[in-house]
Tab-separated table of C-alpha atoms in Angstrom:
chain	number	residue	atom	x	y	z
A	1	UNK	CA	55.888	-24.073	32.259
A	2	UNK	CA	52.202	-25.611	32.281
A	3	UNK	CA	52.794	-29.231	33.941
A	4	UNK	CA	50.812	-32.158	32.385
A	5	UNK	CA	48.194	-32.433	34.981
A	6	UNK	CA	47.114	-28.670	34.448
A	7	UNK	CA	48.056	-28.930	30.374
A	8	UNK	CA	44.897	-31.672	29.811
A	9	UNK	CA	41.917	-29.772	31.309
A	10	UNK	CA	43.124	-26.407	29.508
A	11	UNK	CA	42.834	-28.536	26.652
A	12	UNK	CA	39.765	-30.250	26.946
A	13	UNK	CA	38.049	-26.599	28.083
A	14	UNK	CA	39.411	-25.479	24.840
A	15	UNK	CA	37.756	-28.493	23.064
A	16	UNK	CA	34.852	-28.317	24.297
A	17	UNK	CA	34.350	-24.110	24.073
A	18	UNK	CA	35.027	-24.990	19.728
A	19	UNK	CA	32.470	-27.787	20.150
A	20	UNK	CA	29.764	-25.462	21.738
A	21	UNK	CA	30.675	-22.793	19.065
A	22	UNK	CA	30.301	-25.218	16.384
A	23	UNK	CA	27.072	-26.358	17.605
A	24	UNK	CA	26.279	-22.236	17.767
A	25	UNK	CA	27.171	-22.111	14.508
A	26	UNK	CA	24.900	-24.974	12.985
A	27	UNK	CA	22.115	-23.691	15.062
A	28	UNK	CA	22.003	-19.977	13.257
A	29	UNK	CA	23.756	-19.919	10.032
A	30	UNK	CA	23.682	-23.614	9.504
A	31	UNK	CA	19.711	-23.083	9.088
A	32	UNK	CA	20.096	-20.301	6.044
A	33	UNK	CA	21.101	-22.629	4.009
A	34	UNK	CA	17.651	-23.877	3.440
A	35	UNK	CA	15.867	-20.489	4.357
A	36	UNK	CA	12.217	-21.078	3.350
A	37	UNK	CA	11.364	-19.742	-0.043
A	38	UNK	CA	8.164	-17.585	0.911
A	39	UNK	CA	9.901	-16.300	3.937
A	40	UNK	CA	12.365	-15.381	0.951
A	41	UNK	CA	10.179	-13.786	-1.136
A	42	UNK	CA	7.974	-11.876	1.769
A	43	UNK	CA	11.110	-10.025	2.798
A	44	UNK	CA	11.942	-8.790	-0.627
A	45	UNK	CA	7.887	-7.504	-0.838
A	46	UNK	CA	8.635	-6.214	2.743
A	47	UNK	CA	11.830	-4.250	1.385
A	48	UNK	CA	10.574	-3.222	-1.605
A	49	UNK	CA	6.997	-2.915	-1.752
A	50	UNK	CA	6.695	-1.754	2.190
A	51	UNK	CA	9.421	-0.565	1.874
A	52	UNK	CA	10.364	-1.759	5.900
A	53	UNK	CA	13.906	-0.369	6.391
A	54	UNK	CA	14.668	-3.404	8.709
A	55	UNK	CA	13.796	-5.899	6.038
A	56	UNK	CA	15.982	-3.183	3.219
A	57	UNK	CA	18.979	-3.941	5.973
A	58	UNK	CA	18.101	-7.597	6.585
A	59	UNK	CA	19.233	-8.104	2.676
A	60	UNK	CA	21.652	-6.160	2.357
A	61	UNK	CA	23.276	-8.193	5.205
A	62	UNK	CA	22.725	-11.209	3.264
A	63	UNK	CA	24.810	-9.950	0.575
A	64	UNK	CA	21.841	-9.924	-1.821
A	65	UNK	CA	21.561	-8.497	-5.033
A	66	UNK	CA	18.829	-5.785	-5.048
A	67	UNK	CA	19.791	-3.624	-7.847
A	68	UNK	CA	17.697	-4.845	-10.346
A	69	UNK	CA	14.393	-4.801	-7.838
A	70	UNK	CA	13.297	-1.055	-8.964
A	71	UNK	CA	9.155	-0.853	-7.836
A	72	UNK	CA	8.928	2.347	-8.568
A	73	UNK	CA	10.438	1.712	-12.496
A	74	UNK	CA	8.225	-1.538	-12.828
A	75	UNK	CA	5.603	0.859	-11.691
A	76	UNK	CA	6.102	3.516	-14.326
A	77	UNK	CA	6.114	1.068	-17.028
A	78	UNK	CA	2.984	-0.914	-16.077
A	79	UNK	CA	1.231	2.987	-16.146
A	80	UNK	CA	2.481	2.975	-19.853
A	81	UNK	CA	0.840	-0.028	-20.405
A	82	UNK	CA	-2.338	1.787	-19.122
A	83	UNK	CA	-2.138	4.451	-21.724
A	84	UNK	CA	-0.391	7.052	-20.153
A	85	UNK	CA	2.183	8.911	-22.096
A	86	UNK	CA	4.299	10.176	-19.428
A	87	UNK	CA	7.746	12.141	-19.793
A	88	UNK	CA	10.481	10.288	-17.286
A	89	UNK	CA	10.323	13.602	-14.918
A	90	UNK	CA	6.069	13.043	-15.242
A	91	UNK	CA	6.077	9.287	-14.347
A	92	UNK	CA	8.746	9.929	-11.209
A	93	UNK	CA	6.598	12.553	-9.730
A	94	UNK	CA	3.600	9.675	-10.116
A	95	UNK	CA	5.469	7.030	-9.090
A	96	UNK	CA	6.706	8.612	-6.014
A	97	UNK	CA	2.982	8.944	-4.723
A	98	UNK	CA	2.173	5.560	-5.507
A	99	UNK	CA	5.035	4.257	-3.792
A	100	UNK	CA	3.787	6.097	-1.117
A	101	UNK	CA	0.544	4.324	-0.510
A	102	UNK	CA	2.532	0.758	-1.423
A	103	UNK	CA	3.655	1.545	2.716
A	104	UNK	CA	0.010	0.319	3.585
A	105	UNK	CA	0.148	-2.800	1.233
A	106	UNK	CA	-0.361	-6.121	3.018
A	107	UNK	CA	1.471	-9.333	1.035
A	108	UNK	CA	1.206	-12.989	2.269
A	109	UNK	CA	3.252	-15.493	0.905
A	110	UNK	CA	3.087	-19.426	1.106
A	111	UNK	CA	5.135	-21.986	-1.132
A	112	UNK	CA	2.977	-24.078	-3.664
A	113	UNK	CA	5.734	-26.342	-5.973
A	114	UNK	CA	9.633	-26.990	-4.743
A	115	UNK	CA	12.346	-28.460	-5.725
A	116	UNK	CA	16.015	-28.120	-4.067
A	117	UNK	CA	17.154	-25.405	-6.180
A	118	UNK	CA	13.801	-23.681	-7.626
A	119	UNK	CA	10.341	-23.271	-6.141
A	120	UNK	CA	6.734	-21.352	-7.133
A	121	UNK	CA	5.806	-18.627	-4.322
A	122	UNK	CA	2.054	-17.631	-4.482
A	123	UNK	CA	2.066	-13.841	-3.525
A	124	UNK	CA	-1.129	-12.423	-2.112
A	125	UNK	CA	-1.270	-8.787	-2.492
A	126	UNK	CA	-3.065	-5.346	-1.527
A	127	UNK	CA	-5.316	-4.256	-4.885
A	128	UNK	CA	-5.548	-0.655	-5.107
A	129	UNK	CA	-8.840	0.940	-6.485
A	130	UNK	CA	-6.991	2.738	-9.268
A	131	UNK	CA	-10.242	3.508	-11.351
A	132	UNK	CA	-11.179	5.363	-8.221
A	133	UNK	CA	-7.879	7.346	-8.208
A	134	UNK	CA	-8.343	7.947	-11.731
A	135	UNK	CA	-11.670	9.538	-10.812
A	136	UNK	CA	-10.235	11.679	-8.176
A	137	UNK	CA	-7.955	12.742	-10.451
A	138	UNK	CA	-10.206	13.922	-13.139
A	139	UNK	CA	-12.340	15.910	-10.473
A	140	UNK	CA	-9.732	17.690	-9.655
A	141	UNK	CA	-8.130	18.162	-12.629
A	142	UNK	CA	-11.525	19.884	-13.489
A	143	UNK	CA	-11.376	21.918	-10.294
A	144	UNK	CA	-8.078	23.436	-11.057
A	145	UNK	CA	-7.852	23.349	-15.148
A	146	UNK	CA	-8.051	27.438	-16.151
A	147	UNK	CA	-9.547	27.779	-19.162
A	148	UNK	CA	-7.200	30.333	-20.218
A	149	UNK	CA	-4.334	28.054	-19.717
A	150	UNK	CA	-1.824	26.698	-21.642
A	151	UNK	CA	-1.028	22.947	-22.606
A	152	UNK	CA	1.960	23.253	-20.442
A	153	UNK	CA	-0.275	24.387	-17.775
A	154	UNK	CA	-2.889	22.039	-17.997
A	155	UNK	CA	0.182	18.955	-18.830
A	156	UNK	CA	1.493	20.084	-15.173
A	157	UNK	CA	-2.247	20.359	-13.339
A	158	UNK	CA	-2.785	17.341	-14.388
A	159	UNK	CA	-0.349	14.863	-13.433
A	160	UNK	CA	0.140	16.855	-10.146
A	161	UNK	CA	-3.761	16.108	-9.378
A	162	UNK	CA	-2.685	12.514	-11.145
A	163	UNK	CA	-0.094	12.401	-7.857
A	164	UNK	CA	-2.577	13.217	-5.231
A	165	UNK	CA	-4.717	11.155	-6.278
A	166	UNK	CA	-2.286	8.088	-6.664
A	167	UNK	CA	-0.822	9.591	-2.779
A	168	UNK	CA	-4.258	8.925	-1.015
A	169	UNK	CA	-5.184	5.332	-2.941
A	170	UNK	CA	-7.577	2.976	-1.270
A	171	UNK	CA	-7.697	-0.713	-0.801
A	172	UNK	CA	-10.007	-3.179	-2.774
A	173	UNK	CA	-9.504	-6.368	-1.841
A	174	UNK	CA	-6.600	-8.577	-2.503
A	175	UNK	CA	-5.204	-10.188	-5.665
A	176	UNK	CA	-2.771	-13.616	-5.667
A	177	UNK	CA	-0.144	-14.466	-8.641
A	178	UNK	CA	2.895	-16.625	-8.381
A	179	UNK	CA	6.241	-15.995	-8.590
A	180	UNK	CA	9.016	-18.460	-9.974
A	181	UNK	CA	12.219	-18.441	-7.349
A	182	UNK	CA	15.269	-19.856	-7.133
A	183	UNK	CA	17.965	-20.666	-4.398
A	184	UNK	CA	20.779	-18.601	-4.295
A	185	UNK	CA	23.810	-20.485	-2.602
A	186	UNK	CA	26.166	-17.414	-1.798
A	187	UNK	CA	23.026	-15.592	0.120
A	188	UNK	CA	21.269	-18.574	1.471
A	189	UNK	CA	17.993	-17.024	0.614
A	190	UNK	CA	15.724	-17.521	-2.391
A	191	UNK	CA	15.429	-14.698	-4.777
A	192	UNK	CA	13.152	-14.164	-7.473
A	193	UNK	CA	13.847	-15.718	-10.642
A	194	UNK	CA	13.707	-12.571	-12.845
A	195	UNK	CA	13.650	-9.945	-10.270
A	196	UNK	CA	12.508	-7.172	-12.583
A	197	UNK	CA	9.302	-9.237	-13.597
A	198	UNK	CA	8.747	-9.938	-10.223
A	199	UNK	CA	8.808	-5.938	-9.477
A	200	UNK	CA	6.350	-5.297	-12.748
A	201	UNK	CA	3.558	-8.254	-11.844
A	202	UNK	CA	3.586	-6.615	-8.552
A	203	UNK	CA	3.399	-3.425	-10.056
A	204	UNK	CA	0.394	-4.774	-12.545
A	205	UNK	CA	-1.682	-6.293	-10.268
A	206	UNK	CA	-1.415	-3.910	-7.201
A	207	UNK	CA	-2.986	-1.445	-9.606
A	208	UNK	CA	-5.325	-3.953	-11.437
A	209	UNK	CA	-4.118	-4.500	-14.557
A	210	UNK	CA	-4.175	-7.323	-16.274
């Protein structure tokens, strides 16, 4: 049996190791309740436009919602809007190279409006010199296009020289939008208001259109 004189200090030790846990607490996960909104927003460009594998796991371990955040299907539907009439097994193959190059995209975020539960995120972005890539593409379309071919043929040399071309892309500057976002409670992090708009005005204006 634990007399009285030993009983109080085993106590207080106890009280005092929950105190210092407590305080451990508020110091870490206390401060993601109010995780700042571009920080927010440059981890989901990180994750998905990057894509950084550490940032990928960083949400996921927030419990956050990423489902909806395809780049590579806001990509394919901003080259529609371009003119291209691509079959889904076409645009893939093209959107797999351009994701490529999106690994040497730079984005900068800062916070312009905010409120407690919404805010407006201006994005600065990597613009690619897609009229350039279009070039490329054409020259070597023209390189490897046999006369003799057939419109299957020439359908297939062309959006593989479409690929390489999109695979090697070059920089041009930078472009800046805004994003509407909006504090999610259960993740403590803010997420993009419509997160498939957010993927296709990324999409748009990393390849210049407007």
């Amino acid at each position: 049996m634990i007399s009285a004189k030993i009983r109080f200090p085993v106590i207080f030790i106890g009280v005092f190791a929950a105190a210092i846990l407590m305080a451990l607490y508020a110091a870490t996960f206390g401060r993601m309740e109010r995780a700042d909104a571009a920080e927010s927003i440059k981890l989901y460009c990180d994750a998905f436009v990057r894509q950084d594998m550490a940032a990928q796991k960083q949400l996921t371990s927030y419990g956050a919602q990423t489902d909806a955040f395809n780049m590579k299907m806001a990509f394919s539907s901003a080259l529609q809007t371009t003119g291209a009439f691509l079959s889904s097994e076409e645009a893939a193959k093209i959107g797999d190279a351009y994701m490529e190059s999106l690994r040497g995209a730079t984005v900068e975020t800062a916070v312009t409006e905010q409120s407690r539960e919404r805010a407006m995120v201006e994005v600065t972005v990597t613009r690619f010199n897609m009229p350039a890539a279009r070039e490329k593409a054409t020259a070597l379309l023209r390189e490897r296009m046999k006369l003799d071919g057939s419109p299957e043929e020439l359908r297939r040399t062309a959006v593989e020289a479409t690929a390489e071309a999109y695979r090697a892309l070059q920089p041009v500057g930078t472009v800046t939008f805004y994003v509407p976002v909006q504090y999610n409670e259960e993740t403590r992090i803010w997420d993009p208001a419509d997160p498939m708009q957010f993927g296709f005005d990324l999409s748009k204006q990393t390849m210049g259109v407007e």
